[in-house]
mmCIF file of C-alpha atoms in Angstrom:
data_model
loop_
_atom_site.group_PDB
_atom_site.id
_atom_site.type_symbol
_atom_site.label_atom_id
_atom_site.label_comp_id
_atom_site.label_asym_id
_atom_site.label_seq_id
_atom_site.Cartn_x
_atom_site.Cartn_y
_atom_site.Cartn_z
ATOM 1 C CA ALA A 1 -10.612 8.560 -24.679
ATOM 2 C CA ALA A 2 -6.614 8.166 -24.079
ATOM 3 C CA ALA A 3 -6.435 11.688 -23.153
ATOM 4 C CA ALA A 4 -8.899 11.418 -20.660
ATOM 5 C CA GLY A 5 -7.276 7.857 -19.215
ATOM 6 C CA ARG A 6 -9.785 6.020 -19.712
ATOM 7 C CA CYS A 7 -8.780 2.663 -22.248
ATOM 8 C CA ARG A 8 -10.673 2.228 -25.524
ATOM 9 C CA ILE A 9 -11.052 -0.767 -28.083
ATOM 10 C CA ASP A 10 -12.032 0.401 -31.292
ATOM 11 C CA ARG A 11 -15.119 -2.726 -32.000
ATOM 12 C CA ALA A 12 -15.142 -1.008 -35.514
ATOM 13 C CA ARG A 13 -12.371 -2.744 -36.883
ATOM 14 C CA PRO A 14 -12.449 -6.429 -38.010
ATOM 15 C CA ASP A 15 -9.796 -7.207 -35.631
ATOM 16 C CA HIS A 16 -11.575 -6.562 -32.551
ATOM 17 C CA HIS A 17 -15.055 -8.682 -33.609
ATOM 18 C CA PHE A 18 -14.915 -10.599 -30.911
ATOM 19 C CA PRO A 19 -15.847 -13.852 -31.301
ATOM 20 C CA GLN A 20 -14.029 -14.254 -34.563
ATOM 21 C CA VAL A 21 -10.963 -12.732 -32.528
ATOM 22 C CA ASN A 22 -11.588 -15.214 -29.010
ATOM 23 C CA ARG A 23 -11.026 -18.039 -31.186
ATOM 24 C CA ASP A 24 -8.173 -16.906 -33.097
ATOM 25 C CA PHE A 25 -6.437 -15.767 -30.045
ATOM 26 C CA SER A 26 -6.992 -19.248 -27.824
ATOM 27 C CA THR A 27 -6.157 -21.676 -30.964
ATOM 28 C CA ARG A 28 -2.886 -19.894 -31.656
ATOM 29 C CA LEU A 29 -1.813 -18.964 -28.399
ATOM 30 C CA ILE A 30 -2.522 -23.262 -27.364
ATOM 31 C CA ALA A 31 -1.181 -24.536 -30.526
ATOM 32 C CA TRP A 32 2.245 -22.405 -30.159
ATOM 33 C CA GLN A 33 2.783 -23.079 -26.375
ATOM 34 C CA LYS A 34 2.362 -27.007 -26.955
ATOM 35 C CA GLN A 35 5.252 -25.795 -29.305
ATOM 36 C CA HIS A 36 7.474 -23.478 -28.383
ATOM 37 C CA GLY A 37 6.436 -22.334 -25.199
ATOM 38 C CA ARG A 38 8.485 -23.601 -21.503
ATOM 39 C CA HIS A 39 8.054 -26.684 -20.217
ATOM 40 C CA ASP A 40 10.852 -27.755 -17.725
ATOM 41 C CA LEU A 41 10.971 -25.300 -15.524
ATOM 42 C CA PRO A 42 11.047 -26.211 -11.644
ATOM 43 C CA TRP A 43 7.090 -25.821 -11.155
ATOM 44 C CA GLN A 44 5.628 -27.085 -13.666
ATOM 45 C CA ASN A 45 3.954 -30.697 -14.436
ATOM 46 C CA THR A 46 2.486 -30.678 -10.983
ATOM 47 C CA ARG A 47 -0.974 -30.074 -9.555
ATOM 48 C CA ASP A 48 0.784 -29.559 -5.815
ATOM 49 C CA PRO A 49 -1.035 -25.719 -5.163
ATOM 50 C CA TYR A 50 2.117 -25.808 -2.507
ATOM 51 C CA ALA A 51 4.963 -25.540 -5.183
ATOM 52 C CA VAL A 52 2.798 -23.795 -8.127
ATOM 53 C CA TRP A 53 2.045 -20.789 -4.997
ATOM 54 C CA VAL A 54 5.699 -20.615 -3.891
ATOM 55 C CA SER A 55 6.631 -20.086 -7.469
ATOM 56 C CA GLU A 56 3.870 -17.391 -8.538
ATOM 57 C CA ILE A 57 4.856 -15.002 -5.093
ATOM 58 C CA MET A 58 8.525 -15.307 -6.155
ATOM 59 C CA LEU A 59 8.042 -14.868 -10.083
ATOM 60 C CA GLN A 60 5.645 -11.428 -8.803
ATOM 61 C CA GLN A 61 8.368 -8.753 -9.746
ATOM 62 C CA THR A 62 11.012 -10.944 -10.340
ATOM 63 C CA GLN A 63 12.629 -13.041 -13.458
ATOM 64 C CA VAL A 64 12.779 -16.804 -13.850
ATOM 65 C CA SER A 65 16.407 -16.905 -13.718
ATOM 66 C CA ALA A 66 16.374 -15.193 -10.378
ATOM 67 C CA VAL A 67 14.000 -17.385 -9.347
ATOM 68 C CA ILE A 68 15.423 -20.656 -10.001
ATOM 69 C CA PRO A 69 17.740 -20.889 -7.881
ATOM 70 C CA TYR A 70 16.270 -19.361 -4.297
ATOM 71 C CA TYR A 71 12.878 -21.458 -5.595
ATOM 72 C CA ALA A 72 15.493 -24.555 -5.552
ATOM 73 C CA ARG A 73 17.026 -23.732 -1.828
ATOM 74 C CA PHE A 74 13.001 -22.957 -0.639
ATOM 75 C CA MET A 75 12.004 -26.195 -1.652
ATOM 76 C CA ALA A 76 14.615 -28.065 -0.276
ATOM 77 C CA ARG A 77 14.572 -26.407 3.371
ATOM 78 C CA PHE A 78 10.537 -26.048 3.127
ATOM 79 C CA PRO A 79 9.224 -28.807 0.858
ATOM 80 C CA ASP A 80 5.649 -28.404 1.914
ATOM 81 C CA LEU A 81 3.075 -26.405 3.910
ATOM 82 C CA ALA A 82 3.225 -28.149 6.851
ATOM 83 C CA SER A 83 7.257 -27.207 6.883
ATOM 84 C CA LEU A 84 6.530 -23.463 6.040
ATOM 85 C CA ALA A 85 3.785 -23.146 8.619
ATOM 86 C CA ALA A 86 6.004 -24.446 11.272
ATOM 87 C CA ALA A 87 8.630 -22.588 10.400
ATOM 88 C CA ASP A 88 9.976 -19.141 11.992
ATOM 89 C CA GLN A 89 9.739 -16.252 10.119
ATOM 90 C CA GLU A 90 13.379 -15.782 10.256
ATOM 91 C CA ALA A 91 14.873 -18.626 8.493
ATOM 92 C CA VAL A 92 12.071 -17.404 6.043
ATOM 93 C CA LEU A 93 13.051 -14.340 5.423
ATOM 94 C CA GLN A 94 16.704 -15.690 5.698
ATOM 95 C CA LEU A 95 16.295 -17.846 2.365
ATOM 96 C CA TRP A 96 14.678 -14.848 0.808
ATOM 97 C CA SER A 97 17.546 -12.378 1.343
ATOM 98 C CA GLY A 98 18.609 -10.901 -1.875
ATOM 99 C CA LEU A 99 15.246 -11.590 -3.816
ATOM 100 C CA GLY A 100 13.853 -8.926 -2.692
ATOM 101 C CA TYR A 101 10.280 -7.583 -1.816
ATOM 102 C CA TYR A 102 10.051 -9.038 1.685
ATOM 103 C CA SER A 103 6.727 -8.547 2.343
ATOM 104 C CA ARG A 104 6.083 -11.241 -0.120
ATOM 105 C CA ALA A 105 8.363 -13.990 2.487
ATOM 106 C CA ARG A 106 6.431 -12.531 5.044
ATOM 107 C CA ASN A 107 3.063 -12.839 3.304
ATOM 108 C CA LEU A 108 3.827 -16.010 1.918
ATOM 109 C CA HIS A 109 5.073 -17.519 6.019
ATOM 110 C CA ALA A 110 1.333 -15.489 7.182
ATOM 111 C CA ALA A 111 -0.685 -17.763 4.677
ATOM 112 C CA ALA A 112 0.885 -21.271 5.494
ATOM 113 C CA VAL A 113 -0.112 -20.528 9.130
ATOM 114 C CA ARG A 114 -3.284 -19.072 8.335
ATOM 115 C CA ILE A 115 -4.382 -22.245 6.081
ATOM 116 C CA LYS A 116 -3.318 -24.419 8.744
ATOM 117 C CA ALA A 117 -5.415 -22.767 11.520
ATOM 118 C CA GLU A 118 -8.442 -21.757 9.111
ATOM 119 C CA HIS A 119 -8.474 -24.673 6.463
ATOM 120 C CA GLY A 120 -6.718 -27.701 8.160
ATOM 121 C CA GLY A 121 -3.547 -27.284 5.964
ATOM 122 C CA VAL A 122 -5.215 -28.272 3.235
ATOM 123 C CA PHE A 123 -4.764 -25.782 0.400
ATOM 124 C CA PRO A 124 -8.134 -23.842 -0.880
ATOM 125 C CA ARG A 125 -9.190 -24.591 -4.182
ATOM 126 C CA ASP A 126 -11.751 -21.350 -4.437
ATOM 127 C CA PRO A 127 -9.979 -18.724 -6.152
ATOM 128 C CA ALA A 128 -12.085 -16.535 -3.579
ATOM 129 C CA ALA A 129 -10.442 -18.441 -0.486
ATOM 130 C CA ILE A 130 -6.813 -18.189 -1.908
ATOM 131 C CA GLU A 131 -7.464 -14.399 -2.755
ATOM 132 C CA ALA A 132 -8.717 -14.129 0.849
ATOM 133 C CA LEU A 133 -4.605 -15.222 1.696
ATOM 134 C CA PRO A 134 -2.077 -13.124 2.899
ATOM 135 C CA GLY A 135 0.019 -11.299 -0.419
ATOM 136 C CA ILE A 136 -1.931 -13.522 -2.773
ATOM 137 C CA GLY A 137 -4.305 -11.534 -5.770
ATOM 138 C CA ARG A 138 -6.496 -11.945 -8.107
ATOM 139 C CA SER A 139 -4.318 -13.129 -10.803
ATOM 140 C CA THR A 140 -2.038 -15.448 -8.669
ATOM 141 C CA ALA A 141 -5.580 -17.176 -7.221
ATOM 142 C CA ALA A 142 -6.266 -17.515 -10.370
ATOM 143 C CA ALA A 143 -3.565 -18.752 -11.771
ATOM 144 C CA ILE A 144 -3.018 -21.446 -9.075
ATOM 145 C CA ALA A 145 -6.681 -22.630 -9.338
ATOM 146 C CA SER A 146 -6.324 -22.786 -13.087
ATOM 147 C CA PHE A 147 -3.197 -25.007 -12.666
ATOM 148 C CA CYS A 148 -3.695 -27.163 -10.229
ATOM 149 C CA PHE A 149 -7.380 -27.492 -10.135
ATOM 150 C CA GLY A 150 -8.641 -26.603 -13.033
ATOM 151 C CA VAL A 151 -10.714 -23.718 -12.432
ATOM 152 C CA ARG A 152 -11.754 -21.474 -15.152
ATOM 153 C CA ALA A 153 -10.377 -18.185 -14.037
ATOM 154 C CA ALA A 154 -8.667 -15.791 -16.068
ATOM 155 C CA ILE A 155 -5.280 -14.152 -15.270
ATOM 156 C CA LEU A 156 -3.745 -10.794 -15.882
ATOM 157 C CA ASP A 157 0.055 -10.285 -14.556
ATOM 158 C CA GLY A 158 2.476 -7.539 -15.850
ATOM 159 C CA ASN A 159 3.044 -9.961 -18.990
ATOM 160 C CA VAL A 160 -0.310 -10.728 -19.742
ATOM 161 C CA LYS A 161 -1.295 -6.468 -19.632
ATOM 162 C CA ARG A 162 1.350 -6.042 -22.752
ATOM 163 C CA VAL A 163 0.668 -9.452 -24.426
ATOM 164 C CA LEU A 164 -3.515 -7.690 -24.366
ATOM 165 C CA THR A 165 -2.929 -3.766 -24.807
ATOM 166 C CA ARG A 166 -0.700 -4.866 -28.015
ATOM 167 C CA CYS A 167 -2.718 -7.577 -29.619
ATOM 168 C CA PHE A 168 -5.935 -5.343 -28.675
ATOM 169 C CA GLY A 169 -5.062 -1.628 -29.699
ATOM 170 C CA ILE A 170 -5.636 -1.066 -25.970
ATOM 171 C CA ALA A 171 -4.754 2.725 -25.103
ATOM 172 C CA GLY A 172 -4.413 4.183 -21.758
ATOM 173 C CA TRP A 173 -1.932 2.936 -18.393
ATOM 174 C CA PRO A 174 -3.215 -0.466 -17.373
ATOM 175 C CA GLY A 175 -3.035 0.502 -13.870
ATOM 176 C CA GLU A 176 -5.748 3.417 -14.099
ATOM 177 C CA SER A 177 -8.638 1.573 -12.811
ATOM 178 C CA GLY A 178 -10.843 2.257 -15.573
ATOM 179 C CA VAL A 179 -8.060 0.327 -18.243
ATOM 180 C CA GLU A 180 -7.669 -2.417 -15.877
ATOM 181 C CA LYS A 181 -11.135 -2.792 -15.067
ATOM 182 C CA GLN A 182 -11.422 -3.558 -18.822
ATOM 183 C CA LEU A 183 -8.263 -5.366 -19.488
ATOM 184 C CA TRP A 184 -10.266 -7.868 -17.209
ATOM 185 C CA THR A 185 -13.216 -8.200 -18.987
ATOM 186 C CA LEU A 186 -11.204 -8.691 -22.502
ATOM 187 C CA ALA A 187 -9.341 -11.541 -20.501
ATOM 188 C CA GLU A 188 -12.039 -13.423 -19.225
ATOM 189 C CA THR A 189 -13.542 -12.978 -22.735
ATOM 190 C CA LEU A 190 -10.780 -14.734 -24.259
ATOM 191 C CA LEU A 191 -10.283 -18.155 -22.366
ATOM 192 C CA PRO A 192 -10.780 -21.364 -23.878
ATOM 193 C CA GLU A 193 -13.558 -24.180 -23.260
ATOM 194 C CA ARG A 194 -10.490 -26.266 -22.988
ATOM 195 C CA ASP A 195 -6.739 -26.488 -22.466
ATOM 196 C CA LEU A 196 -7.141 -23.920 -19.617
ATOM 197 C CA GLU A 197 -3.740 -25.078 -18.372
ATOM 198 C CA THR A 198 -2.328 -24.881 -21.685
ATOM 199 C CA TYR A 199 -3.528 -21.069 -22.386
ATOM 200 C CA THR A 200 -2.827 -19.658 -19.428
ATOM 201 C CA GLN A 201 1.359 -20.768 -19.463
ATOM 202 C CA GLY A 202 1.018 -19.838 -23.156
ATOM 203 C CA LEU A 203 0.111 -16.327 -22.026
ATOM 204 C CA MET A 204 2.966 -15.948 -19.245
ATOM 205 C CA ASP A 205 5.025 -17.433 -21.769
ATOM 206 C CA LEU A 206 4.319 -15.156 -24.652
ATOM 207 C CA GLY A 207 4.596 -11.872 -22.482
ATOM 208 C CA ALA A 208 8.334 -13.611 -21.075
ATOM 209 C CA THR A 209 9.575 -14.442 -24.143
ATOM 210 C CA LEU A 210 8.542 -13.099 -27.361
ATOM 211 C CA CYS A 211 6.003 -10.355 -26.399
ATOM 212 C CA THR A 212 8.614 -8.940 -23.779
ATOM 213 C CA ARG A 213 8.991 -5.455 -22.622
ATOM 214 C CA SER A 214 11.703 -3.776 -25.079
ATOM 215 C CA LYS A 215 13.088 -5.882 -28.462
ATOM 216 C CA PRO A 216 9.717 -7.872 -28.626
ATOM 217 C CA ASP A 217 10.681 -10.920 -31.442
ATOM 218 C CA CYS A 218 7.002 -10.177 -33.221
ATOM 219 C CA ALA A 219 8.368 -12.143 -36.479
ATOM 220 C CA ARG A 220 7.611 -15.062 -34.550
ATOM 221 C CA CYS A 221 4.736 -14.184 -32.485
ATOM 222 C CA PRO A 222 1.303 -16.108 -33.303
ATOM 223 C CA MET A 223 -0.563 -13.152 -33.320
ATOM 224 C CA GLN A 224 1.479 -10.970 -35.632
ATOM 225 C CA ASP A 225 -1.219 -10.773 -38.055
ATOM 226 C CA ILE A 226 -4.062 -9.749 -35.736
ATOM 227 C CA CYS A 227 -1.789 -7.860 -33.587
ATOM 228 C CA VAL A 228 -2.780 -4.203 -33.321
ATOM 229 C CA ALA A 229 0.145 -2.537 -32.519
ATOM 230 C CA ARG A 230 2.311 -4.614 -34.739
ATOM 231 C CA ARG A 231 0.008 -3.752 -37.913
ATOM 232 C CA GLU A 232 0.195 -0.018 -36.731
ATOM 233 C CA ASN A 233 3.795 0.028 -36.464
ATOM 234 C CA ARG A 234 3.357 0.604 -32.800
ATOM 235 C CA VAL A 235 4.439 -1.459 -30.606
ATOM 236 C CA ALA A 236 6.709 0.295 -28.208
ATOM 237 C CA GLN A 237 3.594 2.605 -27.352
ATOM 238 C CA PHE A 238 1.741 -0.490 -25.674
ATOM 239 C CA PRO A 239 1.196 -0.426 -22.397
ATOM 240 C CA ALA A 240 1.206 2.972 -22.005
ATOM 241 C CA SER A 241 3.606 4.168 -19.463
ATOM 242 C CA LYS A 242 2.825 5.560 -16.102
ATOM 243 C CA PRO A 243 2.924 9.141 -15.370
ATOM 244 C CA ARG A 244 5.718 10.012 -14.351
ATOM 245 C CA LYS A 245 6.594 11.971 -11.067
ATOM 246 C CA ALA A 246 9.339 12.683 -9.690
ATOM 247 C CA SER A 247 10.797 9.908 -7.117
ATOM 248 C CA PRO A 248 11.799 11.586 -3.998
ATOM 249 C CA LEU A 249 15.250 10.919 -2.684
ATOM 250 C CA ARG A 250 15.801 9.847 0.898
ATOM 251 C CA GLU A 251 19.369 9.671 3.018
ATOM 252 C CA THR A 252 20.649 7.839 5.836
ATOM 253 C CA THR A 253 23.622 7.050 7.178
ATOM 254 C CA MET A 254 24.589 3.023 7.931
ATOM 255 C CA LEU A 255 26.589 2.765 11.079
ATOM 256 C CA LEU A 256 29.307 -0.271 10.551
ATOM 257 C CA LEU A 257 29.836 -0.573 13.985
ATOM 258 C CA LEU A 258 33.312 -3.052 14.006
ATOM 259 C CA ARG A 259 34.323 -5.327 17.364
ATOM 260 C CA ASP A 260 37.038 -7.763 17.266
ATOM 261 C CA GLY A 261 35.949 -9.199 13.837
ATOM 262 C CA GLU A 262 32.161 -8.536 14.412
ATOM 263 C CA ILE A 263 29.640 -6.586 13.279
ATOM 264 C CA LEU A 264 26.143 -5.066 14.979
ATOM 265 C CA LEU A 265 23.597 -5.708 13.198
ATOM 266 C CA GLU A 266 19.845 -4.530 14.848
ATOM 267 C CA LYS A 267 16.301 -6.429 13.822
ATOM 268 C CA ARG A 268 14.156 -3.597 11.752
ATOM 269 C CA PRO A 269 10.430 -3.375 12.705
ATOM 270 C CA SER A 270 7.961 -6.228 11.316
ATOM 271 C CA SER A 271 6.162 -3.388 9.232
ATOM 272 C CA GLY A 272 7.825 -0.589 6.174
ATOM 273 C CA ILE A 273 10.686 -0.843 3.909
ATOM 274 C CA TRP A 274 12.810 -4.770 5.259
ATOM 275 C CA GLY A 275 10.260 -5.267 7.660
ATOM 276 C CA GLY A 276 11.498 -7.699 9.715
ATOM 277 C CA LEU A 277 15.259 -8.586 8.344
ATOM 278 C CA TRP A 278 18.413 -7.749 10.145
ATOM 279 C CA SER A 279 20.064 -4.474 9.070
ATOM 280 C CA LEU A 280 23.594 -1.849 9.947
ATOM 281 C CA PRO A 281 21.890 0.875 12.580
ATOM 282 C CA GLU A 282 20.500 4.161 10.709
ATOM 283 C CA MET A 283 20.843 7.616 11.779
ATOM 284 C CA ASP A 284 20.068 11.010 10.468
ATOM 285 C CA PRO A 285 22.903 11.653 8.254
ATOM 286 C CA ALA A 286 23.630 15.213 10.013
ATOM 287 C CA GLY A 287 24.052 13.636 13.468
ATOM 288 C CA ASP A 288 27.357 12.825 14.679
ATOM 289 C CA PRO A 289 28.165 9.252 14.459
ATOM 290 C CA GLN A 290 30.331 9.026 17.906
ATOM 291 C CA ARG A 291 27.899 10.589 19.590
ATOM 292 C CA GLU A 292 25.081 8.137 18.115
ATOM 293 C CA ALA A 293 27.117 5.259 18.887
ATOM 294 C CA GLU A 294 27.354 6.199 22.143
ATOM 295 C CA ASN A 295 23.702 8.089 23.709
ATOM 296 C CA ARG A 296 21.969 4.837 21.215
ATOM 297 C CA PHE A 297 24.085 1.893 22.039
ATOM 298 C CA GLY A 298 26.057 2.486 24.942
ATOM 299 C CA LEU A 299 29.893 2.487 22.687
ATOM 300 C CA ARG A 300 32.800 4.460 22.691
ATOM 301 C CA CYS A 301 34.290 4.303 19.036
ATOM 302 C CA GLU A 302 36.344 5.931 16.834
ATOM 303 C CA ALA A 303 35.163 6.953 13.337
ATOM 304 C CA LEU A 304 36.857 5.412 10.104
ATOM 305 C CA ALA A 305 36.541 7.199 6.788
ATOM 306 C CA PRO A 306 33.343 7.094 5.464
ATOM 307 C CA LEU A 307 33.115 4.592 3.028
ATOM 308 C CA PRO A 308 31.280 5.708 -0.391
ATOM 309 C CA ASP A 309 27.949 6.429 -0.901
ATOM 310 C CA LEU A 310 25.344 3.624 -2.607
ATOM 311 C CA MET A 311 22.393 4.720 -3.826
ATOM 312 C CA HIS A 312 19.166 1.822 -4.112
ATOM 313 C CA ALA A 313 16.267 2.936 -5.921
ATOM 314 C CA PHE A 314 12.758 1.220 -4.269
ATOM 315 C CA THR A 315 9.280 1.431 -6.099
ATOM 316 C CA HIS A 316 8.288 5.037 -4.769
ATOM 317 C CA PHE A 317 12.132 6.445 -3.868
ATOM 318 C CA ARG A 318 15.127 6.573 -4.033
ATOM 319 C CA LEU A 319 17.630 6.104 -1.205
ATOM 320 C CA GLN A 320 21.164 7.428 -0.855
ATOM 321 C CA ILE A 321 23.150 5.501 1.570
ATOM 322 C CA ARG A 322 26.407 6.397 3.651
ATOM 323 C CA PRO A 323 27.664 4.040 5.383
ATOM 324 C CA GLN A 324 30.111 4.935 8.093
ATOM 325 C CA PRO A 325 32.486 2.384 9.871
ATOM 326 C CA LEU A 326 32.873 2.694 13.741
ATOM 327 C CA ARG A 327 35.486 0.905 15.499
ATOM 328 C CA VAL A 328 34.420 0.125 19.015
ATOM 329 C CA ILE A 329 37.047 0.720 22.058
ATOM 330 C CA GLY A 330 35.118 0.876 24.424
ATOM 331 C CA PHE A 331 31.588 0.543 26.651
ATOM 332 C CA THR A 332 29.765 2.615 28.694
ATOM 333 C CA GLN A 333 26.937 0.246 29.000
ATOM 334 C CA GLN A 334 26.579 -3.344 27.610
ATOM 335 C CA ALA A 335 25.520 -2.785 23.969
ATOM 336 C CA GLU A 336 23.459 -6.554 23.728
ATOM 337 C CA SER A 337 19.710 -6.208 23.846
ATOM 338 C CA PRO A 338 16.392 -7.714 22.133
ATOM 339 C CA GLY A 339 16.401 -6.477 18.626
ATOM 340 C CA ARG A 340 20.516 -6.067 18.319
ATOM 341 C CA LEU A 341 22.795 -8.677 17.501
ATOM 342 C CA TRP A 342 26.490 -8.976 17.896
ATOM 343 C CA LEU A 343 28.058 -11.600 14.452
ATOM 344 C CA GLY A 344 31.221 -11.977 12.775
ATOM 345 C CA LEU A 345 31.692 -10.786 9.484
ATOM 346 C CA GLU A 346 31.235 -13.947 7.399
ATOM 347 C CA ASP A 347 28.060 -14.733 9.720
ATOM 348 C CA ALA A 348 26.833 -11.473 9.543
ATOM 349 C CA ALA A 349 26.861 -11.564 5.486
ATOM 350 C CA GLY A 350 24.727 -14.546 5.471
ATOM 351 C CA ALA A 351 22.013 -13.114 7.394
ATOM 352 C CA ALA A 352 18.742 -12.012 6.244
ATOM 353 C CA LEU A 353 19.979 -8.523 5.295
ATOM 354 C CA PRO A 354 18.732 -6.513 2.345
ATOM 355 C CA THR A 355 20.746 -6.438 -0.646
ATOM 356 C CA PRO A 356 22.221 -3.023 -0.257
ATOM 357 C CA VAL A 357 23.282 -3.793 3.249
#
């Protein structure tokens, strides 16, 4: 079944006798979380759906240690849903700069605007209504509903998938639709009747602190004697890796157009990579930077020595960047126009720029 890309749970094994395992799993997890779980993160100990929502979006594909300072700054600037809905997207993106996956910030802002328009500024309670908001998936909606409104709903983020595949010996890559469907069924079956918030937080904590991707601390895990992966000495094999595909390489030249201590930035389109952020102008690496500067921006420039190439990895491709500095020595026409901005270097460094820029 694994070779065919399907998920299999061997129900003949004693540890997969679901009624008993369900009680054992949830009872152990709840007891462990109360004693050993995380209890003092900035977004915990609150039922404010806005605070929980912001944290859940920031924590998507980002570690807690990286999120904490961003979360503090964001909540200080936008302490409630009304302030976020009233903000300019540019201000939101600027606070997000460096955290990556910028569509999260755009969706966060868009969702706040929609909640204000469609829900009277009150965060919806129903998981389906929450999931209908921009940037919120099934697992995130369930987490918000569980933590803030006590709704009995299952979560299934990356940490939870890792815990379940190891503990129950689930074969196959979790991103494959059949495997993911089986995991959702299992996650819903395991839900306890009480202490749901503690259980949900425990799933997150167990995957983040003990059942980690590398070097899991199985000796301290509350599931060590019922975990299939540990018993069979196959922890490293779960979850199965995504089938590998060659990561394509793209190349670009970024122009650093310098004028009296200022640099020219260009606003990127709202969709696509780094959507809505300010960036350095890009051009085809095969082109002539000086001619590009003159034809596109009306600038006469002298080319300086290129800076070392920079490689930046995205989820689906790698980008090789060649930074090309040019000193502006004259104008053939005015370079200022909508979507372009001259900034001092210090101010530019504080703008909403992508990390490699």
